[in-house]
Amino acid sequence: DQQVKQNSPSLSVQEGRISILNCDYTNSMFDYFLWYKKYPAEGPTFLISISSIKDKNEDGRFTVFLNKSAKHLSLHIVPSQPGDSAVYFCAASGDSGGSNYKLTFGKGTLLTVNP
Amino acid sequence: GAVVSQHPSRVICKSGTSVKIECRSLDFQATTMFWYRQFPKQSLMLMATSNEGSKATYEQGVEKDKFLINHASLTLSTLTVTSAHPEDSSFYICSARDIQQGSNYGYTFGSGTRLTVV
C-alpha cells in the first residue's frame, strides 16, 4: 500500500525552464511534508518542507505547494539548472504531536535538466 | 547544520558473514534514529526505528534477528546484518532526528552504505 505516490518516474526539462514534480498521498493523518534531493550512492539531502496548515512555502528557487483537499503537493524549481539533475523524493509524516516521527517516502522522480 | 556520519560507505562481504554499519550524529543528540533500505530505482523503505536505550521497533516484514539494531548512546546507532546473503545486497541509509527540529523536521540523513554480499 503506497501511501505516498510519485507517479512520474522521470522528468526532463530545459535549463532555465520550470520543473514541476508532483506527489500524491492517501493518508489523511499526514501533516508534514518534505522534499529531498538524492544523488546515486548518497543519502538524501533536505530541500524544503511544508506543514499542513500552509498551502505554500518558498525558499529561493524552490516552492512547494500543498492542496490538502486533493491530497496533492508539488515542488516547483525555477529556473531549473543542470545541477538540479537528481532523484527527488517526496516524504510525509503524520506524527507531529506524537512520539514516532517516521517518514514515508514516495518512489522518487528522476529530474534531468538539459543545458 | 546537523551532520550524520555513516560508515562504511561501501562494504563487500562473503555470504554467511555479518556486517556492522555505524551511524553517528556528530553535533547533536539524536533520541531517535531510523534505518532505511533502498533497492535500485525504488523508494527508501523504513526498516526500523530505534530509540536510545530501548529496543528497536521493526517495520512489518523486517526480520529483527537478521537486522540487529543497537542504539546505545544519543549519538550512535548500529545496524548489523547477520549471516548476510546475496539478497541482502542493497543500499542502507540511516537518519537521525534532532529534537530541536527546524524546517527539516529534525531529520538528517547519513551518506548511506552500499552492501554487496558475494
PDB file of C-alpha atoms in Angstrom:
ATOM      1  CA  ASP A   1       0.000   0.000   0.000  1.00  0.00           C
ATOM      2  CA  GLN A   2       1.825   3.066  -1.310  1.00  0.00           C
ATOM      3  CA  GLN A   3       0.754   5.924   0.929  1.00  0.00           C
ATOM      4  CA  VAL A   4       2.967   8.439  -0.847  1.00  0.00           C
ATOM      5  CA  LYS A   5       2.975   8.291  -4.605  1.00  0.00           C
ATOM      6  CA  GLN A   6       5.180   9.938  -7.174  1.00  0.00           C
ATOM      7  CA  ASN A   7       3.642   8.765 -10.395  1.00  0.00           C
ATOM      8  CA  SER A   8       6.244  10.203 -12.735  1.00  0.00           C
ATOM      9  CA  PRO A   9       9.439   8.157 -12.562  1.00  0.00           C
ATOM     10  CA  SER A  10      11.286  10.724 -14.644  1.00  0.00           C
ATOM     11  CA  LEU A  11      11.074  14.293 -15.913  1.00  0.00           C
ATOM     12  CA  SER A  12      13.220  16.100 -18.440  1.00  0.00           C
ATOM     13  CA  VAL A  13      13.359  19.892 -18.537  1.00  0.00           C
ATOM     14  CA  GLN A  14      15.346  22.509 -20.417  1.00  0.00           C
ATOM     15  CA  GLU A  15      17.704  24.709 -18.446  1.00  0.00           C
ATOM     16  CA  GLY A  16      16.047  27.928 -17.348  1.00  0.00           C
ATOM     17  CA  ARG A  17      12.547  26.492 -17.514  1.00  0.00           C
ATOM     18  CA  ILE A  18      10.337  25.445 -14.617  1.00  0.00           C
ATOM     19  CA  SER A  19      10.455  21.905 -13.220  1.00  0.00           C
ATOM     20  CA  ILE A  20       7.286  20.668 -11.567  1.00  0.00           C
ATOM     21  CA  LEU A  21       7.479  17.497  -9.535  1.00  0.00           C
ATOM     22  CA  ASN A  22       4.258  16.006  -8.227  1.00  0.00           C
ATOM     23  CA  CYS A  23       3.367  13.914  -5.225  1.00  0.00           C
ATOM     24  CA  ASP A  24       0.080  12.446  -4.018  1.00  0.00           C
ATOM     25  CA  TYR A  25      -0.723  10.908  -0.679  1.00  0.00           C
ATOM     26  CA  THR A  26      -3.539   8.815   0.664  1.00  0.00           C
ATOM     27  CA  ASN A  27      -3.152   9.028   4.428  1.00  0.00           C
ATOM     28  CA  SER A  28      -5.150  11.954   5.788  1.00  0.00           C
ATOM     29  CA  MET A  29      -3.137  11.782   9.018  1.00  0.00           C
ATOM     30  CA  PHE A  30      -0.043  13.121   7.274  1.00  0.00           C
ATOM     31  CA  ASP A  31       0.523  16.700   8.388  1.00  0.00           C
ATOM     32  CA  TYR A  32       4.097  17.494   7.415  1.00  0.00           C
ATOM     33  CA  PHE A  33       5.689  17.040   4.031  1.00  0.00           C
ATOM     34  CA  LEU A  34       9.291  17.208   2.912  1.00  0.00           C
ATOM     35  CA  TRP A  35      11.167  17.115  -0.361  1.00  0.00           C
ATOM     36  CA  TYR A  36      14.597  15.562  -0.660  1.00  0.00           C
ATOM     37  CA  LYS A  37      17.174  15.520  -3.417  1.00  0.00           C
ATOM     38  CA  LYS A  38      19.300  12.443  -3.832  1.00  0.00           C
ATOM     39  CA  TYR A  39      22.298  11.543  -5.926  1.00  0.00           C
ATOM     40  CA  PRO A  40      23.279   7.896  -6.554  1.00  0.00           C
ATOM     41  CA  ALA A  41      25.122   6.251  -3.677  1.00  0.00           C
ATOM     42  CA  GLU A  42      24.459   9.202  -1.379  1.00  0.00           C
ATOM     43  CA  GLY A  43      21.954   9.920   1.360  1.00  0.00           C
ATOM     44  CA  PRO A  44      19.008  12.268   0.723  1.00  0.00           C
ATOM     45  CA  THR A  45      19.555  15.982   1.172  1.00  0.00           C
ATOM     46  CA  PHE A  46      16.717  18.061   2.586  1.00  0.00           C
ATOM     47  CA  LEU A  47      15.330  20.712   0.229  1.00  0.00           C
ATOM     48  CA  ILE A  48      12.131  22.197   1.545  1.00  0.00           C
ATOM     49  CA  SER A  49       9.159  21.283   3.685  1.00  0.00           C
ATOM     50  CA  ILE A  50       5.606  22.362   4.348  1.00  0.00           C
ATOM     51  CA  SER A  51       3.222  21.964   7.206  1.00  0.00           C
ATOM     52  CA  SER A  52      -0.390  21.059   6.540  1.00  0.00           C
ATOM     53  CA  ILE A  53      -1.508  24.389   7.959  1.00  0.00           C
ATOM     54  CA  LYS A  54       0.043  26.120   4.960  1.00  0.00           C
ATOM     55  CA  ASP A  55      -0.543  25.847   1.249  1.00  0.00           C
ATOM     56  CA  LYS A  56       2.719  27.282   0.025  1.00  0.00           C
ATOM     57  CA  ASN A  57       6.311  27.542   1.147  1.00  0.00           C
ATOM     58  CA  GLU A  58       9.059  29.209  -0.814  1.00  0.00           C
ATOM     59  CA  ASP A  59      12.831  29.060  -0.472  1.00  0.00           C
ATOM     60  CA  GLY A  60      14.841  30.621  -3.248  1.00  0.00           C
ATOM     61  CA  ARG A  61      14.262  28.730  -6.476  1.00  0.00           C
ATOM     62  CA  PHE A  62      12.194  26.076  -4.707  1.00  0.00           C
ATOM     63  CA  THR A  63       8.500  26.381  -3.919  1.00  0.00           C
ATOM     64  CA  VAL A  64       6.275  23.675  -2.515  1.00  0.00           C
ATOM     65  CA  PHE A  65       2.515  23.832  -2.924  1.00  0.00           C
ATOM     66  CA  LEU A  66       0.098  21.770  -0.853  1.00  0.00           C
ATOM     67  CA  ASN A  67      -3.506  21.035  -1.770  1.00  0.00           C
ATOM     68  CA  LYS A  68      -4.938  19.238   1.240  1.00  0.00           C
ATOM     69  CA  SER A  69      -8.353  18.601  -0.251  1.00  0.00           C
ATOM     70  CA  ALA A  70      -6.747  16.850  -3.206  1.00  0.00           C
ATOM     71  CA  LYS A  71      -4.032  15.267  -1.057  1.00  0.00           C
ATOM     72  CA  HIS A  72      -1.520  16.575  -3.536  1.00  0.00           C
ATOM     73  CA  LEU A  73       1.697  18.505  -3.315  1.00  0.00           C
ATOM     74  CA  SER A  74       4.136  19.733  -5.874  1.00  0.00           C
ATOM     75  CA  LEU A  75       7.667  21.055  -5.951  1.00  0.00           C
ATOM     76  CA  HIS A  76       8.451  23.850  -8.369  1.00  0.00           C
ATOM     77  CA  ILE A  77      12.017  24.645  -9.313  1.00  0.00           C
ATOM     78  CA  VAL A  78      12.529  27.811 -11.280  1.00  0.00           C
ATOM     79  CA  PRO A  79      14.736  28.464 -13.072  1.00  0.00           C
ATOM     80  CA  SER A  80      15.968  24.894 -13.438  1.00  0.00           C
ATOM     81  CA  GLN A  81      19.699  24.366 -13.604  1.00  0.00           C
ATOM     82  CA  PRO A  82      21.745  21.365 -14.784  1.00  0.00           C
ATOM     83  CA  GLY A  83      22.963  20.900 -11.218  1.00  0.00           C
ATOM     84  CA  ASP A  84      19.384  20.197 -10.190  1.00  0.00           C
ATOM     85  CA  SER A  85      19.537  16.890 -12.039  1.00  0.00           C
ATOM     86  CA  ALA A  86      18.951  14.214  -9.403  1.00  0.00           C
ATOM     87  CA  VAL A  87      16.244  11.995  -7.959  1.00  0.00           C
ATOM     88  CA  TYR A  88      13.668  13.919  -5.932  1.00  0.00           C
ATOM     89  CA  PHE A  89      11.788  12.192  -3.146  1.00  0.00           C
ATOM     90  CA  CYS A  90       8.584  13.345  -1.542  1.00  0.00           C
ATOM     91  CA  ALA A  91       8.156  12.298   2.096  1.00  0.00           C
ATOM     92  CA  ALA A  92       5.382  12.658   4.637  1.00  0.00           C
ATOM     93  CA  SER A  93       4.991  12.377   8.363  1.00  0.00           C
ATOM     94  CA  GLY A  94       1.853  12.157  10.424  1.00  0.00           C
ATOM     95  CA  ASP A  95       3.040  12.334  13.982  1.00  0.00           C
ATOM     96  CA  SER A  96       3.797  15.966  14.603  1.00  0.00           C
ATOM     97  CA  GLY A  97       2.441  15.636  18.098  1.00  0.00           C
ATOM     98  CA  GLY A  98       3.393  12.071  18.739  1.00  0.00           C
ATOM     99  CA  SER A  99       6.496  10.154  19.623  1.00  0.00           C
ATOM    100  CA  ASN A 100       7.038   8.266  16.398  1.00  0.00           C
ATOM    101  CA  TYR A 101       8.170  10.657  13.714  1.00  0.00           C
ATOM    102  CA  LYS A 102       8.863   8.217  10.942  1.00  0.00           C
ATOM    103  CA  LEU A 103       8.800   9.378   7.343  1.00  0.00           C
ATOM    104  CA  THR A 104       7.036   7.654   4.481  1.00  0.00           C
ATOM    105  CA  PHE A 105       8.713   8.159   1.117  1.00  0.00           C
ATOM    106  CA  GLY A 106       7.496   8.124  -2.441  1.00  0.00           C
ATOM    107  CA  LYS A 107       9.422   6.222  -5.097  1.00  0.00           C
ATOM    108  CA  GLY A 108      11.132   9.300  -6.403  1.00  0.00           C
ATOM    109  CA  THR A 109      11.269  11.196  -9.688  1.00  0.00           C
ATOM    110  CA  LEU A 110      14.456  11.442 -11.704  1.00  0.00           C
ATOM    111  CA  LEU A 111      14.826  15.024 -12.887  1.00  0.00           C
ATOM    112  CA  THR A 112      17.137  15.729 -15.788  1.00  0.00           C
ATOM    113  CA  VAL A 113      17.843  19.358 -16.649  1.00  0.00           C
ATOM    114  CA  ASN A 114      19.317  19.695 -20.089  1.00  0.00           C
ATOM    115  CA  PRO A 115      21.733  22.553 -20.862  1.00  0.00           C
TER     116      PRO A 115
ATOM    117  CA  GLY B   1      23.979  22.329  10.325  1.00  0.00           C
ATOM    118  CA  ALA B   2      23.365  18.891  11.703  1.00  0.00           C
ATOM    119  CA  VAL B   3      25.643  16.172  10.356  1.00  0.00           C
ATOM    120  CA  VAL B   4      25.179  12.433  10.398  1.00  0.00           C
ATOM    121  CA  SER B   5      28.195  10.272   9.687  1.00  0.00           C
ATOM    122  CA  GLN B   6      27.618   6.776   8.341  1.00  0.00           C
ATOM    123  CA  HIS B   7      30.350   4.167   7.933  1.00  0.00           C
ATOM    124  CA  PRO B   8      31.409   2.301   5.964  1.00  0.00           C
ATOM    125  CA  SER B   9      30.294   3.860   2.689  1.00  0.00           C
ATOM    126  CA  ARG B  10      30.618   0.557   0.926  1.00  0.00           C
ATOM    127  CA  VAL B  11      31.386  -2.985   2.001  1.00  0.00           C
ATOM    128  CA  ILE B  12      31.721  -6.304   0.245  1.00  0.00           C
ATOM    129  CA  CYS B  13      31.369  -9.414   2.348  1.00  0.00           C
ATOM    130  CA  LYS B  14      31.107 -13.124   1.864  1.00  0.00           C
ATOM    131  CA  SER B  15      27.824 -14.910   2.201  1.00  0.00           C
ATOM    132  CA  GLY B  16      27.258 -16.084   5.760  1.00  0.00           C
ATOM    133  CA  THR B  17      29.294 -13.375   7.453  1.00  0.00           C
ATOM    134  CA  SER B  18      27.988 -10.415   9.459  1.00  0.00           C
ATOM    135  CA  VAL B  19      28.432  -6.749   8.686  1.00  0.00           C
ATOM    136  CA  LYS B  20      28.089  -3.799  11.044  1.00  0.00           C
ATOM    137  CA  ILE B  21      27.122  -0.324   9.854  1.00  0.00           C
ATOM    138  CA  GLU B  22      27.558   2.686  12.132  1.00  0.00           C
ATOM    139  CA  CYS B  23      25.536   5.861  12.197  1.00  0.00           C
ATOM    140  CA  ARG B  24      26.712   8.808  14.298  1.00  0.00           C
ATOM    141  CA  SER B  25      25.177  12.206  14.890  1.00  0.00           C
ATOM    142  CA  LEU B  26      28.187  14.493  15.068  1.00  0.00           C
ATOM    143  CA  ASP B  27      26.882  17.730  16.532  1.00  0.00           C
ATOM    144  CA  PHE B  28      23.549  16.929  18.058  1.00  0.00           C
ATOM    145  CA  GLN B  29      21.877  14.351  20.221  1.00  0.00           C
ATOM    146  CA  ALA B  30      19.555  12.008  18.422  1.00  0.00           C
ATOM    147  CA  THR B  31      16.968  10.386  20.614  1.00  0.00           C
ATOM    148  CA  THR B  32      15.567   8.623  17.576  1.00  0.00           C
ATOM    149  CA  MET B  33      17.401   7.066  14.651  1.00  0.00           C
ATOM    150  CA  PHE B  34      15.927   5.374  11.622  1.00  0.00           C
ATOM    151  CA  TRP B  35      17.324   2.744   9.288  1.00  0.00           C
ATOM    152  CA  TYR B  36      16.232   2.585   5.661  1.00  0.00           C
ATOM    153  CA  ARG B  37      16.939   0.280   2.796  1.00  0.00           C
ATOM    154  CA  GLN B  38      16.802   1.273  -0.841  1.00  0.00           C
ATOM    155  CA  PHE B  39      16.684  -1.077  -3.793  1.00  0.00           C
ATOM    156  CA  PRO B  40      17.632   0.210  -7.252  1.00  0.00           C
ATOM    157  CA  LYS B  41      15.064   2.675  -8.597  1.00  0.00           C
ATOM    158  CA  GLN B  42      12.891   2.139  -5.555  1.00  0.00           C
ATOM    159  CA  SER B  43      11.823   4.206  -2.610  1.00  0.00           C
ATOM    160  CA  LEU B  44      13.529   4.369   0.748  1.00  0.00           C
ATOM    161  CA  MET B  45      11.886   1.682   2.808  1.00  0.00           C
ATOM    162  CA  LEU B  46      11.935   2.148   6.555  1.00  0.00           C
ATOM    163  CA  MET B  47      13.337  -0.933   8.263  1.00  0.00           C
ATOM    164  CA  ALA B  48      13.266   0.083  11.900  1.00  0.00           C
ATOM    165  CA  THR B  49      13.113   2.940  14.359  1.00  0.00           C
ATOM    166  CA  SER B  50      15.496   2.949  17.279  1.00  0.00           C
ATOM    167  CA  ASN B  51      15.272   4.998  20.426  1.00  0.00           C
ATOM    168  CA  GLU B  52      18.253   5.432  22.683  1.00  0.00           C
ATOM    169  CA  GLY B  53      18.297   2.899  25.457  1.00  0.00           C
ATOM    170  CA  SER B  54      15.355   0.838  24.264  1.00  0.00           C
ATOM    171  CA  LYS B  55      14.658  -1.907  21.764  1.00  0.00           C
ATOM    172  CA  ALA B  56      14.196  -1.001  18.141  1.00  0.00           C
ATOM    173  CA  THR B  57      10.768  -1.057  16.547  1.00  0.00           C
ATOM    174  CA  TYR B  58      10.843  -3.008  13.316  1.00  0.00           C
ATOM    175  CA  GLU B  59       8.567  -2.487  10.347  1.00  0.00           C
ATOM    176  CA  GLN B  60       6.408  -5.335   9.162  1.00  0.00           C
ATOM    177  CA  GLY B  61       8.348  -7.890   7.183  1.00  0.00           C
ATOM    178  CA  VAL B  62      11.762  -6.940   8.558  1.00  0.00           C
ATOM    179  CA  GLU B  63      13.497  -9.763  10.419  1.00  0.00           C
ATOM    180  CA  LYS B  64      14.711  -8.395  13.720  1.00  0.00           C
ATOM    181  CA  ASP B  65      17.039 -11.341  14.286  1.00  0.00           C
ATOM    182  CA  LYS B  66      18.703 -10.712  10.962  1.00  0.00           C
ATOM    183  CA  PHE B  67      18.979  -6.946  11.181  1.00  0.00           C
ATOM    184  CA  LEU B  68      20.222  -6.198  14.678  1.00  0.00           C
ATOM    185  CA  ILE B  69      19.951  -2.586  15.746  1.00  0.00           C
ATOM    186  CA  ASN B  70      21.663  -1.101  18.748  1.00  0.00           C
ATOM    187  CA  HIS B  71      21.217   2.477  19.917  1.00  0.00           C
ATOM    188  CA  ALA B  72      23.415   2.546  22.963  1.00  0.00           C
ATOM    189  CA  SER B  73      24.005   6.291  23.123  1.00  0.00           C
ATOM    190  CA  LEU B  74      22.398   9.523  21.973  1.00  0.00           C
ATOM    191  CA  THR B  75      24.922   9.834  19.150  1.00  0.00           C
ATOM    192  CA  LEU B  76      25.427   6.296  17.891  1.00  0.00           C
ATOM    193  CA  SER B  77      23.252   3.617  16.355  1.00  0.00           C
ATOM    194  CA  THR B  78      24.489   0.467  14.651  1.00  0.00           C
ATOM    195  CA  LEU B  79      22.873  -1.915  12.212  1.00  0.00           C
ATOM    196  CA  THR B  80      24.322  -5.403  11.994  1.00  0.00           C
ATOM    197  CA  VAL B  81      23.313  -7.580   9.081  1.00  0.00           C
ATOM    198  CA  THR B  82      23.804 -11.096  10.397  1.00  0.00           C
ATOM    199  CA  SER B  83      24.534 -14.127   8.242  1.00  0.00           C
ATOM    200  CA  ALA B  84      24.349 -11.980   5.144  1.00  0.00           C
ATOM    201  CA  HIS B  85      23.119 -13.432   1.874  1.00  0.00           C
ATOM    202  CA  PRO B  86      23.240 -12.018  -1.663  1.00  0.00           C
ATOM    203  CA  GLU B  87      19.611 -10.897  -1.400  1.00  0.00           C
ATOM    204  CA  ASP B  88      20.674  -8.590   1.451  1.00  0.00           C
ATOM    205  CA  SER B  89      22.776  -6.615  -1.017  1.00  0.00           C
ATOM    206  CA  SER B  90      21.322  -3.142  -1.004  1.00  0.00           C
ATOM    207  CA  PHE B  91      21.882   0.487  -0.096  1.00  0.00           C
ATOM    208  CA  TYR B  92      21.330   1.114   3.600  1.00  0.00           C
ATOM    209  CA  ILE B  93      20.757   4.643   4.907  1.00  0.00           C
ATOM    210  CA  CYS B  94      20.411   5.898   8.445  1.00  0.00           C
ATOM    211  CA  SER B  95      18.675   9.012   9.622  1.00  0.00           C
ATOM    212  CA  ALA B  96      18.921  10.758  12.945  1.00  0.00           C
ATOM    213  CA  ARG B  97      16.334  13.065  14.375  1.00  0.00           C
ATOM    214  CA  ASP B  98      17.363  16.161  16.278  1.00  0.00           C
ATOM    215  CA  ILE B  99      14.846  17.036  18.943  1.00  0.00           C
ATOM    216  CA  GLN B 100      15.431  20.689  18.066  1.00  0.00           C
ATOM    217  CA  GLN B 101      13.609  20.104  14.818  1.00  0.00           C
ATOM    218  CA  GLY B 102      13.866  23.005  12.421  1.00  0.00           C
ATOM    219  CA  SER B 103      12.386  23.160   8.937  1.00  0.00           C
ATOM    220  CA  ASN B 104      13.757  19.750   8.032  1.00  0.00           C
ATOM    221  CA  TYR B 105      11.599  18.384  10.833  1.00  0.00           C
ATOM    222  CA  GLY B 106      14.800  17.396  12.559  1.00  0.00           C
ATOM    223  CA  TYR B 107      15.788  14.666  10.124  1.00  0.00           C
ATOM    224  CA  THR B 108      19.327  14.403   8.845  1.00  0.00           C
ATOM    225  CA  PHE B 109      20.433  11.503   6.709  1.00  0.00           C
ATOM    226  CA  GLY B 110      23.719   9.698   6.561  1.00  0.00           C
ATOM    227  CA  SER B 111      25.507   9.219   3.265  1.00  0.00           C
ATOM    228  CA  GLY B 112      24.494   5.577   3.008  1.00  0.00           C
ATOM    229  CA  THR B 113      26.252   2.216   2.860  1.00  0.00           C
ATOM    230  CA  ARG B 114      26.390   0.078  -0.249  1.00  0.00           C
ATOM    231  CA  LEU B 115      26.426  -3.557   0.892  1.00  0.00           C
ATOM    232  CA  THR B 116      27.347  -6.249  -1.588  1.00  0.00           C
ATOM    233  CA  VAL B 117      27.213  -9.860  -0.467  1.00  0.00           C
ATOM    234  CA  VAL B 118      29.102 -12.295  -2.679  1.00  0.00           C
TER     235      VAL B 118
END
